[in-house]
Coordinates of C-alpha atoms in Angstrom, one line a residue:
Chain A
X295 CA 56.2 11.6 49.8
X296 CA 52.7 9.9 49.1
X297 CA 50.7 8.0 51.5
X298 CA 48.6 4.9 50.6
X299 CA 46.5 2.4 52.5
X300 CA 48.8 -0.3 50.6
X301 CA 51.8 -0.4 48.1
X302 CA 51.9 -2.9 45.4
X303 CA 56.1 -3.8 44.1
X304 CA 55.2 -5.2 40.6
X305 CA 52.4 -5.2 38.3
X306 CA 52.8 -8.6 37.4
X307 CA 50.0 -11.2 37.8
X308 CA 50.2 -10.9 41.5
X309 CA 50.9 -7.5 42.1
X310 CA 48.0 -6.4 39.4
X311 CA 45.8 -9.3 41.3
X312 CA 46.4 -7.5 45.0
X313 CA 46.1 -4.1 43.7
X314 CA 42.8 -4.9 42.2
X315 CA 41.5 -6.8 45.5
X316 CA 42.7 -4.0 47.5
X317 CA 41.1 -0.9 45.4
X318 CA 37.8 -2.9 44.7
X319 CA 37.6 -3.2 49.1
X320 CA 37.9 0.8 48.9
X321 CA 41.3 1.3 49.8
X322 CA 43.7 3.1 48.0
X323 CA 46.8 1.4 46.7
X324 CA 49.5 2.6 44.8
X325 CA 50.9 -0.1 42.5
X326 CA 54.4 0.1 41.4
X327 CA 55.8 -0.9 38.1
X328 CA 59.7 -0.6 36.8
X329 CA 58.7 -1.1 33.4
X330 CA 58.0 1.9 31.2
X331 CA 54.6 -0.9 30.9
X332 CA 53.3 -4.2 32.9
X333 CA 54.8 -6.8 31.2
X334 CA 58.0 -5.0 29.8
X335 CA 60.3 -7.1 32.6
X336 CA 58.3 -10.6 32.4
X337 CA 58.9 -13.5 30.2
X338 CA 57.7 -17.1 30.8
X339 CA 57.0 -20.4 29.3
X340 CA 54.0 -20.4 27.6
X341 CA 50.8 -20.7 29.3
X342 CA 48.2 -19.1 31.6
X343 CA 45.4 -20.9 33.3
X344 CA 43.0 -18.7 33.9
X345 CA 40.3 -20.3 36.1
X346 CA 41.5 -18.7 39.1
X347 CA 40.0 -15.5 37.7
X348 CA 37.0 -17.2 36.8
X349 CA 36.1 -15.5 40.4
X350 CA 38.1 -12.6 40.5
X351 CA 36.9 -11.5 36.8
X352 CA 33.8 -13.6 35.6
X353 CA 33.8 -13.6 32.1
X354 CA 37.9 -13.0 31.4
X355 CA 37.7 -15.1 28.6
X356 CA 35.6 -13.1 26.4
X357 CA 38.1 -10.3 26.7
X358 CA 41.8 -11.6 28.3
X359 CA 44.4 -11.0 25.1
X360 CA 45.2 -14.4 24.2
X361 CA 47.2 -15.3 21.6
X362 CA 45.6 -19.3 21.9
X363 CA 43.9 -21.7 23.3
X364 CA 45.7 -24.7 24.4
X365 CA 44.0 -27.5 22.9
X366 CA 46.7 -29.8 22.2
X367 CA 49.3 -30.5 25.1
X368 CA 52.6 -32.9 24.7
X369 CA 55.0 -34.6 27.1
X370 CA 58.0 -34.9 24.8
X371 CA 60.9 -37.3 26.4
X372 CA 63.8 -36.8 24.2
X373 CA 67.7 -38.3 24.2
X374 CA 69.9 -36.9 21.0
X375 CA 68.0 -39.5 18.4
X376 CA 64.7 -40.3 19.6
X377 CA 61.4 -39.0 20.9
X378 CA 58.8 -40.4 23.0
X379 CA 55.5 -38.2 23.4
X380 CA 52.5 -38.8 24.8
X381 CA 50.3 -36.3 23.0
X382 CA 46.9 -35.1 24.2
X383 CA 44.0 -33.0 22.7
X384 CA 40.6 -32.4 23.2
X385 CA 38.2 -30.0 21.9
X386 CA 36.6 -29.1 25.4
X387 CA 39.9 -27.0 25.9
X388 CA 39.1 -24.8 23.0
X389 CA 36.1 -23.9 23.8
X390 CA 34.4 -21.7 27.3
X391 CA 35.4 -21.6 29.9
X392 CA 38.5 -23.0 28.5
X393 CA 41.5 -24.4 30.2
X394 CA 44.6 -22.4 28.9
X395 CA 45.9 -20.1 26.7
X396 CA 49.3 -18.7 25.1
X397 CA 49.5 -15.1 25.5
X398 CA 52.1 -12.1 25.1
X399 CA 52.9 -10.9 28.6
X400 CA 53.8 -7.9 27.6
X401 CA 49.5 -7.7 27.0
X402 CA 48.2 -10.0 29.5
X403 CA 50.0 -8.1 32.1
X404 CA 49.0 -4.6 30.9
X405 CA 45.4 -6.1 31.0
X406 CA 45.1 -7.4 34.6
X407 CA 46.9 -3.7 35.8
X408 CA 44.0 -2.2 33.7
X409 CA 41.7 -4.2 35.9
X410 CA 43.1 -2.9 38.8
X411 CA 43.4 0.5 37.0
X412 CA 39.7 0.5 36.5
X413 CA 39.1 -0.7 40.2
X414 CA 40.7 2.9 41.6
X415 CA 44.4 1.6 41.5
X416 CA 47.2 4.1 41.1
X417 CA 49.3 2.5 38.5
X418 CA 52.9 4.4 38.7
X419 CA 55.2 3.1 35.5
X420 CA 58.8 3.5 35.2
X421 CA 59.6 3.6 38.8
X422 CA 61.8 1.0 40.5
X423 CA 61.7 0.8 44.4
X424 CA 64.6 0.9 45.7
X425 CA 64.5 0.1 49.4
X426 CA 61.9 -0.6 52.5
X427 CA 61.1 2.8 54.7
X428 CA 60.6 1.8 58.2
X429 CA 59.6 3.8 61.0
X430 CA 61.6 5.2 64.1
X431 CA 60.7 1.1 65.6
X432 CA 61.9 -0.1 62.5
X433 CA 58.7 -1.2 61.6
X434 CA 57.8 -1.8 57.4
X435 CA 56.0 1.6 56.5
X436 CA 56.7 2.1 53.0
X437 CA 58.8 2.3 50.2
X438 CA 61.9 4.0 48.9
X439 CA 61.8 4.9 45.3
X440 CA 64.1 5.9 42.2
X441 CA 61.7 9.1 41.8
X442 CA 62.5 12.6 43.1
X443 CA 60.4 12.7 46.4
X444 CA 58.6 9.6 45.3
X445 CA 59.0 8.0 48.6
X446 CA 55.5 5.7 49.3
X447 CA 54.2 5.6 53.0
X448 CA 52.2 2.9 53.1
X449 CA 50.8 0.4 56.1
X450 CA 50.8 -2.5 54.4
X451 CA 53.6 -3.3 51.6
X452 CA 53.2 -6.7 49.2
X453 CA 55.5 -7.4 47.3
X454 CA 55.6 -9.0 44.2
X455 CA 58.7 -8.0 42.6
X456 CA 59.6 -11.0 41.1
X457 CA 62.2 -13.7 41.6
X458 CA 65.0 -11.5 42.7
X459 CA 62.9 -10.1 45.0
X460 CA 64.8 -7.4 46.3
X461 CA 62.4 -6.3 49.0
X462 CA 61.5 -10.0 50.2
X463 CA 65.9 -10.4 50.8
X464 CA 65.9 -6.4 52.6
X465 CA 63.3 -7.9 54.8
X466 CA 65.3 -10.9 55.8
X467 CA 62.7 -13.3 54.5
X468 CA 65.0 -15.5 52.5
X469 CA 66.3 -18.0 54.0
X470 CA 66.7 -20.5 51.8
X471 CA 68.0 -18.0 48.5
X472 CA 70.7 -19.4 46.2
X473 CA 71.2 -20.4 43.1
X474 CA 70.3 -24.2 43.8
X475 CA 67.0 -23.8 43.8
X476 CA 66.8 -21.5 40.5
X477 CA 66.4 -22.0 36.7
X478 CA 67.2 -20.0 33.6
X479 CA 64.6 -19.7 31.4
X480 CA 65.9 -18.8 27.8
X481 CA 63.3 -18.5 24.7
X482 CA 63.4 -17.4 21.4
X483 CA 59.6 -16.7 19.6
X484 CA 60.0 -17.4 15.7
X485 CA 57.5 -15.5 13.4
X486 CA 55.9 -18.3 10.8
X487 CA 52.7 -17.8 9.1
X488 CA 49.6 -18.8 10.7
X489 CA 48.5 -21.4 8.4
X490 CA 52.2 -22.8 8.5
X491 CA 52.0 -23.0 12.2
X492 CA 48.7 -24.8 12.0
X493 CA 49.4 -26.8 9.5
X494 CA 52.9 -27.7 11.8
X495 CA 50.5 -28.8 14.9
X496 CA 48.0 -29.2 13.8
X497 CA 45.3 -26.8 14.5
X498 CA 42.7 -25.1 13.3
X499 CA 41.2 -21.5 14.2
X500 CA 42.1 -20.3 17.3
X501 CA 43.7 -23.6 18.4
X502 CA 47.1 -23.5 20.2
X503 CA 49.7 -26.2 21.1
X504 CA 52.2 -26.3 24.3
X505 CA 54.7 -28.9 24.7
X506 CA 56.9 -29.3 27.4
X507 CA 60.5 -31.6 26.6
X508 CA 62.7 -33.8 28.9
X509 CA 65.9 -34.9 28.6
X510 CA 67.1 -32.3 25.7
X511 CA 69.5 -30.1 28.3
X512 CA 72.5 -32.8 28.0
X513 CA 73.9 -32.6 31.9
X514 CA 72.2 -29.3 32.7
X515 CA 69.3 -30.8 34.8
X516 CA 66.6 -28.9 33.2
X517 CA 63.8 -29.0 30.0
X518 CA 62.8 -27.3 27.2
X519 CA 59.2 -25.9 25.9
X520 CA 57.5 -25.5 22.8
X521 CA 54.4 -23.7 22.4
X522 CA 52.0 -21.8 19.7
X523 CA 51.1 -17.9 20.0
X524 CA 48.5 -16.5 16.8
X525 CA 51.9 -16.1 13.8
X526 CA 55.1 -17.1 16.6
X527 CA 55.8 -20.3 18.0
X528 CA 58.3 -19.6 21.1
X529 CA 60.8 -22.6 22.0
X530 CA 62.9 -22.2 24.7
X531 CA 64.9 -24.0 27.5
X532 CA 65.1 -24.2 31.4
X533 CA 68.6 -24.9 32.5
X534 CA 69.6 -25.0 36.7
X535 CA 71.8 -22.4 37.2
X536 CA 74.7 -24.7 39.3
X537 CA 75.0 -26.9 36.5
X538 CA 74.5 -24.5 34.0
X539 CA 77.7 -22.5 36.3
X540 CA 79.9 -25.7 35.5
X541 CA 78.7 -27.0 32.4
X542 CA 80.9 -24.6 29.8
X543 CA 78.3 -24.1 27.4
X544 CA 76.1 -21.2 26.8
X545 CA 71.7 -21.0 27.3
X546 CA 71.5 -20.4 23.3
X547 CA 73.2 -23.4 22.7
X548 CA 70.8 -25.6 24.3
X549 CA 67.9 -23.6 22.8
X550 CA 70.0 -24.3 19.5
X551 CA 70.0 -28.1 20.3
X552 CA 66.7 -28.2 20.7
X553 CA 65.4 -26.5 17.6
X554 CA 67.5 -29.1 15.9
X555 CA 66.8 -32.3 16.9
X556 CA 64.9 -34.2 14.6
X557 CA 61.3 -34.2 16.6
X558 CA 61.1 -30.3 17.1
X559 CA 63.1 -29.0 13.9
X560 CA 60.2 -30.0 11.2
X561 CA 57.5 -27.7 13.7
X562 CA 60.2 -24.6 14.1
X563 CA 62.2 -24.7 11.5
X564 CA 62.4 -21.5 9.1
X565 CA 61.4 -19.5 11.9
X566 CA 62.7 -15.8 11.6
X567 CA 63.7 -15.1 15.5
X568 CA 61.5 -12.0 16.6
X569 CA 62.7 -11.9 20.1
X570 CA 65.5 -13.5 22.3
X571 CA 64.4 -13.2 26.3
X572 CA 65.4 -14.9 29.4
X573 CA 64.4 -14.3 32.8
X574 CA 64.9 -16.9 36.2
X575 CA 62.2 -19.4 37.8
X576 CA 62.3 -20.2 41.3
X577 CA 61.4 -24.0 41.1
X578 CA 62.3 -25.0 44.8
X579 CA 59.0 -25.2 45.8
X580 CA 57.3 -25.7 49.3
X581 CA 60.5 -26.9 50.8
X582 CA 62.6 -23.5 50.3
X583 CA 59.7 -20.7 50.0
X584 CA 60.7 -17.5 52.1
X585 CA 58.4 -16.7 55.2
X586 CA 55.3 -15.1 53.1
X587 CA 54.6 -12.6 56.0
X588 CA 56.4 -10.1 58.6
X589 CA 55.3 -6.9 60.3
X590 CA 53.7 -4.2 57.8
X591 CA 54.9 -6.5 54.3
X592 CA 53.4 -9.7 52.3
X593 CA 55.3 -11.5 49.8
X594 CA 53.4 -13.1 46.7
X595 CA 54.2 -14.5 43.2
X596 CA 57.8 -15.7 42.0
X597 CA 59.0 -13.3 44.8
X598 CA 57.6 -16.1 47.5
X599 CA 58.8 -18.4 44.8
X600 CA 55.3 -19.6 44.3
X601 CA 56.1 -20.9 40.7
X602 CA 54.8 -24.8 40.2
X603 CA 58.1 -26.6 38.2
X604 CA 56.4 -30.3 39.0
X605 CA 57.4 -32.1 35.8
X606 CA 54.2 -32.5 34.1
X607 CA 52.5 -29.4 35.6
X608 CA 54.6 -26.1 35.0
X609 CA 52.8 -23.2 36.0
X610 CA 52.9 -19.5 37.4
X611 CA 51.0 -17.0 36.3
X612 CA 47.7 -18.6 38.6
X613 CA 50.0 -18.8 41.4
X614 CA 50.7 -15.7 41.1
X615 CA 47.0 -13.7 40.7
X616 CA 45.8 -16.3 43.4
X617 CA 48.3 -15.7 46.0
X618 CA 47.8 -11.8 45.2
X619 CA 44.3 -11.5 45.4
X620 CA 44.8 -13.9 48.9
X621 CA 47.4 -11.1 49.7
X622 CA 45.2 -8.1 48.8
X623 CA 42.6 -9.8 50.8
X624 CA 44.5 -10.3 54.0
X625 CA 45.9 -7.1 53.7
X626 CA 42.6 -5.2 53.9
X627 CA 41.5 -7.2 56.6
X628 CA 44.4 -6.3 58.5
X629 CA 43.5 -2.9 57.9
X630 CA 40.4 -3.1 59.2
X631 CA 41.3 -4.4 62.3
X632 CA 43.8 -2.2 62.6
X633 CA 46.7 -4.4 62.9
X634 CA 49.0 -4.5 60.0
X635 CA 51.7 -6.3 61.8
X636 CA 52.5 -10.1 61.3
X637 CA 49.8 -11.5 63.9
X638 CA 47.5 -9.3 61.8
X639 CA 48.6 -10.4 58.5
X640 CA 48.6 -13.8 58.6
X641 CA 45.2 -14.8 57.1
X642 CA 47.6 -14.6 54.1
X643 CA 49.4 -17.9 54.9
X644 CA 46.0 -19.6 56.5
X645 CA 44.1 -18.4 52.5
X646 CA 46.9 -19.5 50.5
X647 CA 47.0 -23.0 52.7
X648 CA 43.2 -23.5 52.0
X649 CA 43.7 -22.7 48.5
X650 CA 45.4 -24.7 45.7
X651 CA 48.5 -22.4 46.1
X652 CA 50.0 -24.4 48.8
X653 CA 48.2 -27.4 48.8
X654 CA 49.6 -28.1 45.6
X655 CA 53.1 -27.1 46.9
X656 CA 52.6 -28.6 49.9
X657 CA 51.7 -32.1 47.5
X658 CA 54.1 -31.6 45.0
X659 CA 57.3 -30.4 47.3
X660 CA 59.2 -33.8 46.1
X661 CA 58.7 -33.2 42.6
X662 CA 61.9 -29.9 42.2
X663 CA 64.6 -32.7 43.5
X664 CA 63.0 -35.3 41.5
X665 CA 62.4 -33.8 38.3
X666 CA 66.3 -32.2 38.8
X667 CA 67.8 -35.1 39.9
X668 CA 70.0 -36.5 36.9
X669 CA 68.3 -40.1 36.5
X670 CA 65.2 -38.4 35.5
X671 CA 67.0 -35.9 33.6
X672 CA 68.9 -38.4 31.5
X673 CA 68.9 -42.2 33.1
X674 CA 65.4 -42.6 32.6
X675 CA 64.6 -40.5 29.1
X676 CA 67.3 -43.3 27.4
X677 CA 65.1 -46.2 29.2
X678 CA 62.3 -45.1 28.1
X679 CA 63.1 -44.6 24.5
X680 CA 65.2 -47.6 24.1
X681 CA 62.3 -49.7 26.0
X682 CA 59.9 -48.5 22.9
X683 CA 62.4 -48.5 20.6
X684 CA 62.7 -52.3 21.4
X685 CA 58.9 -53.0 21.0
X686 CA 58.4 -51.2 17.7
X687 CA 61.5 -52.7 16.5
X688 CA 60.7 -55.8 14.4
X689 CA 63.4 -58.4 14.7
X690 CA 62.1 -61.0 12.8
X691 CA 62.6 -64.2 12.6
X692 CA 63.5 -63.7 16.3
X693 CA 59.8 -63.5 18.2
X694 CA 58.6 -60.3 20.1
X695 CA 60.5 -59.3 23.2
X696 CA 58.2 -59.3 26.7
X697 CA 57.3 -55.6 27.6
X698 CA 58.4 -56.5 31.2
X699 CA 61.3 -58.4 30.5
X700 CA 62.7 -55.4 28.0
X701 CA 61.7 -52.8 30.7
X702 CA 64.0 -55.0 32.8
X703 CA 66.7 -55.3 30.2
X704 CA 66.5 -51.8 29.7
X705 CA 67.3 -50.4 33.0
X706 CA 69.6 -53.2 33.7
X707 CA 71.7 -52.0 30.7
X708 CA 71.4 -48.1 32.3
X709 CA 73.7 -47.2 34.7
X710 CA 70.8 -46.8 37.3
X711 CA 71.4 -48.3 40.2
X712 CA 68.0 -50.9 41.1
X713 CA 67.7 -49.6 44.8
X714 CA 67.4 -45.8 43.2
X715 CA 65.1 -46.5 40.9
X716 CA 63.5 -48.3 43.4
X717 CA 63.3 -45.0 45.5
X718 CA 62.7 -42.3 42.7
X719 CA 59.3 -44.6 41.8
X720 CA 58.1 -44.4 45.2
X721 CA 59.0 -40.6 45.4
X722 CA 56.9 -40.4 41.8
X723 CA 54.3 -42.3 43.5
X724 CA 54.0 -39.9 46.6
X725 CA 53.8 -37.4 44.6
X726 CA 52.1 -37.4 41.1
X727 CA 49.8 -40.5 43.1
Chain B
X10 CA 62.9 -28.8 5.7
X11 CA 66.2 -26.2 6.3
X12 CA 67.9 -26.5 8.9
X13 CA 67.8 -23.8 11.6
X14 CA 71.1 -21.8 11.0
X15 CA 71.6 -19.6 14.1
X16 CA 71.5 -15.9 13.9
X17 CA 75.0 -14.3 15.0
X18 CA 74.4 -13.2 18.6
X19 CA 74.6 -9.8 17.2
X20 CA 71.8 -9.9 15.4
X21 CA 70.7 -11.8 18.4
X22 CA 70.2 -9.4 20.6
X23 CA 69.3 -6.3 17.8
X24 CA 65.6 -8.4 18.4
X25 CA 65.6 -7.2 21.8
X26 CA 64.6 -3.3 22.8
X27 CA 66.4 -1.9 25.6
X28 CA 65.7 1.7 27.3
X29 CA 69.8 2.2 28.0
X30 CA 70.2 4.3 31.4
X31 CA 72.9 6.4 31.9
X32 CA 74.3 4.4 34.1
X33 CA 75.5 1.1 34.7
X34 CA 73.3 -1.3 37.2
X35 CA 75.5 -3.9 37.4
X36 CA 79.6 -3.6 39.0
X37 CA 82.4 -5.6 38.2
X38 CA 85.0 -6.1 40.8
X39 CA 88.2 -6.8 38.3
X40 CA 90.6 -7.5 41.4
X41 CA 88.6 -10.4 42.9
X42 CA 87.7 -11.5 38.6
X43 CA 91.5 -11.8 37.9
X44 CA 91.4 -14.5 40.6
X45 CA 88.4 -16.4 39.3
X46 CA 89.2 -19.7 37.6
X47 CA 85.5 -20.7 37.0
X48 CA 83.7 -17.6 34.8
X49 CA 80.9 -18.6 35.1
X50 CA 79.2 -15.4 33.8
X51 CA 81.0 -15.9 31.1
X52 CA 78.5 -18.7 30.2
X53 CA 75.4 -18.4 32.2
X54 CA 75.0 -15.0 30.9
X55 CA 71.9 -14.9 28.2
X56 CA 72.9 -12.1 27.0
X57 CA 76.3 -12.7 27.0
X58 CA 77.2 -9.8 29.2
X59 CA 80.5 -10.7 30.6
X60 CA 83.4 -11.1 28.2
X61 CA 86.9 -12.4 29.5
X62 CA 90.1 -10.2 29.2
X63 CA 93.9 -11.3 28.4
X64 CA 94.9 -10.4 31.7
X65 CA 92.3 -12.7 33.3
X66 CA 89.7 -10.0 34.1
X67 CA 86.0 -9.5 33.4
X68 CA 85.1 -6.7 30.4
X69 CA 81.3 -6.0 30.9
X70 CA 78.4 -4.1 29.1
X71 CA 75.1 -3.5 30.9
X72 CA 73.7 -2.0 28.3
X73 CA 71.5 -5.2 26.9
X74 CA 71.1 -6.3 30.5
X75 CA 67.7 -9.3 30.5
X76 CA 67.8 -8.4 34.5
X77 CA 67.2 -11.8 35.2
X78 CA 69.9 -11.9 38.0
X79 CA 72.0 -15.0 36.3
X80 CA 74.9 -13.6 36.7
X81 CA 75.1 -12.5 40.3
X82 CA 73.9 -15.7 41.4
X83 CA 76.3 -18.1 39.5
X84 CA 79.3 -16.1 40.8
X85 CA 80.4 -18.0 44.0
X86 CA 83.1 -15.0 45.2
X87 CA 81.1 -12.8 47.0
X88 CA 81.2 -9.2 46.2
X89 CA 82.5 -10.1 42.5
X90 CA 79.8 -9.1 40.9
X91 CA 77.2 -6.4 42.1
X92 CA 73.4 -6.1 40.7
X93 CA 70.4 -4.1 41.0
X94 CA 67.7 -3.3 39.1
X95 CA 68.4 -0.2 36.6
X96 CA 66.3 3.1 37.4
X97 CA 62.4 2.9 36.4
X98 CA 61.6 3.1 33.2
X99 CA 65.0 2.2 31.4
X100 CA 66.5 -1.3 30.5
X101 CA 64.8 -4.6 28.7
X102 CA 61.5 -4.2 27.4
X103 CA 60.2 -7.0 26.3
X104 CA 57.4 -7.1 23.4
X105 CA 56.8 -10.8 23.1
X106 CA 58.1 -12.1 26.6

């Protein structure tokens, strides 16, 4: 049995984050890793934006292991022939402070526990925790572990043990669990030569690409991703797990689909697969998070299902250091005021409303059943395509079609119906307005 | 430009390191399987875990687990299909995740 002020489940983003808020406030925390390293357990799709830590560790750019900075960034809308992308770039991502980059997490997450490392956290590797310890009132005081009398006493627990989040469900904080509101996210990273992938996308020194597809998951409501690291590109799907229950075909198909339809195959093709990973998201978003807070425990990270799946914003990682730093924060306050139970924790829930962790939930809680729901996924790809696909096409000697009146045509001759498309633009408007 | 052949799901998951533990984190409840008309393991599985038998049931390997937790929550017969994370230290490590 040890005793810390806090124990950390996970040295992922937000477990490394809350560690290294908690040790740098003096208190000693014990952060707790299954993986034989940070990062071993943790896959994801492709990009970290860093300018959360801009705060919590000025200057990360200059030494954060990046594989690339995003400079280029496509919204691909794809049905099985065609592809319609609108494609951005700008040099002001590629250079500091910088807006993205591709990384390994396997290093970025071994580099954020350093941090903590460095700050007086006890990193403790290869050790899964296995249960809650409460006290004789039942009262959060610790955790069980795999290790021979490596039971953790603890007054505070945070939890950031990922999507499954074992401890969040053994605390009864998951209300709204089930497979509904999760996605698989299956990846392959393809070794090419740098010069080939720059010469593929486009880029030049330590330039990077992301692109992020709809409409290339058939009826699996989902998307698929394409991005850049330094001599891999790693393209990958998201598939929803009931449809992917139903749908009789397996998560390497669709990443197979995808590498060869005619818009991605030119930019992976004769890639020589390094590594196969998958891993689930939770994309339900503000409506289905689990209570963040109870009586001696804080929840942060994909384990309070912070991930952002809104469409044209897909991020993680910064949910996840923001919302443990907030939790490392609350946490030693708590402990200061000697009240670690849920009245004394919850400056957790009132940081994370003030910040853009659930403000941007909170905004973007439409977007999961939108971006899901299987007009966008499919209805809406075809109209797009076929609308452009009319205005490009030259039919002479018959004169140029309106744009309106081929938009009309177009969904006319989809199977939406007018009084849901009606709907699903004021739900986009509500919530990418 | 070739076109992507597919590696052999073999050689699929040989790009993959896993720590194997001695024992198995996931069980397999074959009496409730035999009864399942859906397997949906069967496909939501990454790593193609879940394999069905003649007789209707469910052969299963742990040892190239991802951990993601697919499996366990595509099953809808409660009890079918039992998960936890492996001990610390063994299981997926992922290099380039």
């Amino acid at each position: 049995m040890t005793r810390f002020d806090v124990v950390v489940v996970g040295a992922g983003p937000a477990g490394s984050a809350a560690a290294l808020t908690l040790a740098r406030a003096g208190r000693s925390v014990a952060l707790l890793e299954r993986g034989p390293y940070p990062g071993a357990k943790n896959m994801y799709g492709g990009v970290v934006y860093g300018r959360i830590l801009d705060t919590l560790l000025p200057g990360w750019f200059e030494e954060v292991p990046f594989e690339r900075w995003v400079t280029r960034r496509a919204t691909m809308v794809l049905t099985p022939s065609q592809s319609l992308t609108i494609d951005f770039r700008t040099q002001a991502w590629g250079r500091p402070p910088y807006n993205g980059c591709t990384t390994l997490r396997a290093e970025f997450d071994s580099w954020l526990a350093g941090k903590a490392v460095d700050a007086g956290a006890t990193l403790i590797t290869s050790t899964t925790a296995t249960g809650l310890r409460r006290d004789a009132r039942g009262r959060i005081g610790g955790v069980a572990t795999d290790r021979t009398e490596g039971d953790i006493d603890a007054r505070v627990v945070i939890a950031c043990d990922g999507v499954n989040s074992f401890l969040a469900k053994e605390a009864g904080l998951h209300e709204h669990w089930s497979a509904e509101h999760i996605t698989l996210g299956a990846k392959e990273v393809l070794a090419l030569p740098r010069d080939e992938i720059d010469r593929r996308f486009g880029l030049t020194g330590d330039e990077g690409a992301d692109f992020e597809v709809l409409g290339c998951t058939g009826s699996v409501p989902g998307g698929g991703f394409l991005y850049t690291n330094r001599d891999t590109v790693a393209v990958g799907v998201v598939l929803h797990l009931p449809a992917l229950a139903t749908a009789q075909r397996r998560p390497e198909e669709f990443i197979a689909d995808l590498k060869n339809h005619p818009a991605i195959a030119p930019l992976v093709g004769g890639g020589e697969l390094k590594e196969y990973s998958a891993h689930m998201i939770p994309e339900g978003g503000y409506r289905v998070m689990p209570k963040l807070v109870t009586d001696g425990m804080l929840v942060a990270g994909d384990a309070a299902g912070l991930c952002l799946a809104a469409g044209i914003w897909l991020e993680g990682v910064n949910f996840a250091i923001a919302s443990g730093a907030a939790a490392g924060e609350a946490a030693d306050d708590a402990l200061r005021q000697g009240d670690t139970s849920a009245a004394g924790l919850a400056g957790y829930r009132r940081r994370l409303e003030a910040s853009f962790v659930l403000r941007d939930h909170k905004k973007l809680q439409r977007a999961p059943d939108f971006v899901l729901n299987p007009r966008t996924q499919q209805a809406y790809p075809k109209v797009a395509c076929d609308l452009v696909e009319q205005l490009f096409t030259v039919r002479n000697p018959a004169p140029k079609p309106g744009g309106l009146r081929a938009a009309w045509r177009e969904l006319r001759a989809s199977d939406v119906r007018l009084r849901d498309a009606a709907r699903d633009a004021w739900t986009a408007l509500r919530t990418y307005g | 430009m070739t076109p992507n052949r597919d590696v052999s799901f073999e050689d699929r998951m040989a790009t993959v390191d896993f720590r194997v533990a001695p024992t198995a984190h996931i069980t397999v409840d074959g009496d409730i399987c035999r009864g399942c008309t859906t397997k949906a393991c069967v496909w939501a599985c990454p790593a193609n875990l879940f394999v069905p038998t003649a007789d209707g049931g469910i052969l299963f390997n742990y040892e190239q687990c991802f951990e993601c937790g697919t499996c366990y929550l595509v099953c809808d017969t409660e009890g079918a299909i039992t998960w936890h994370y492996p001990e610390g230290g063994s299981g997926v490590v992922f290099r380039r995740g």
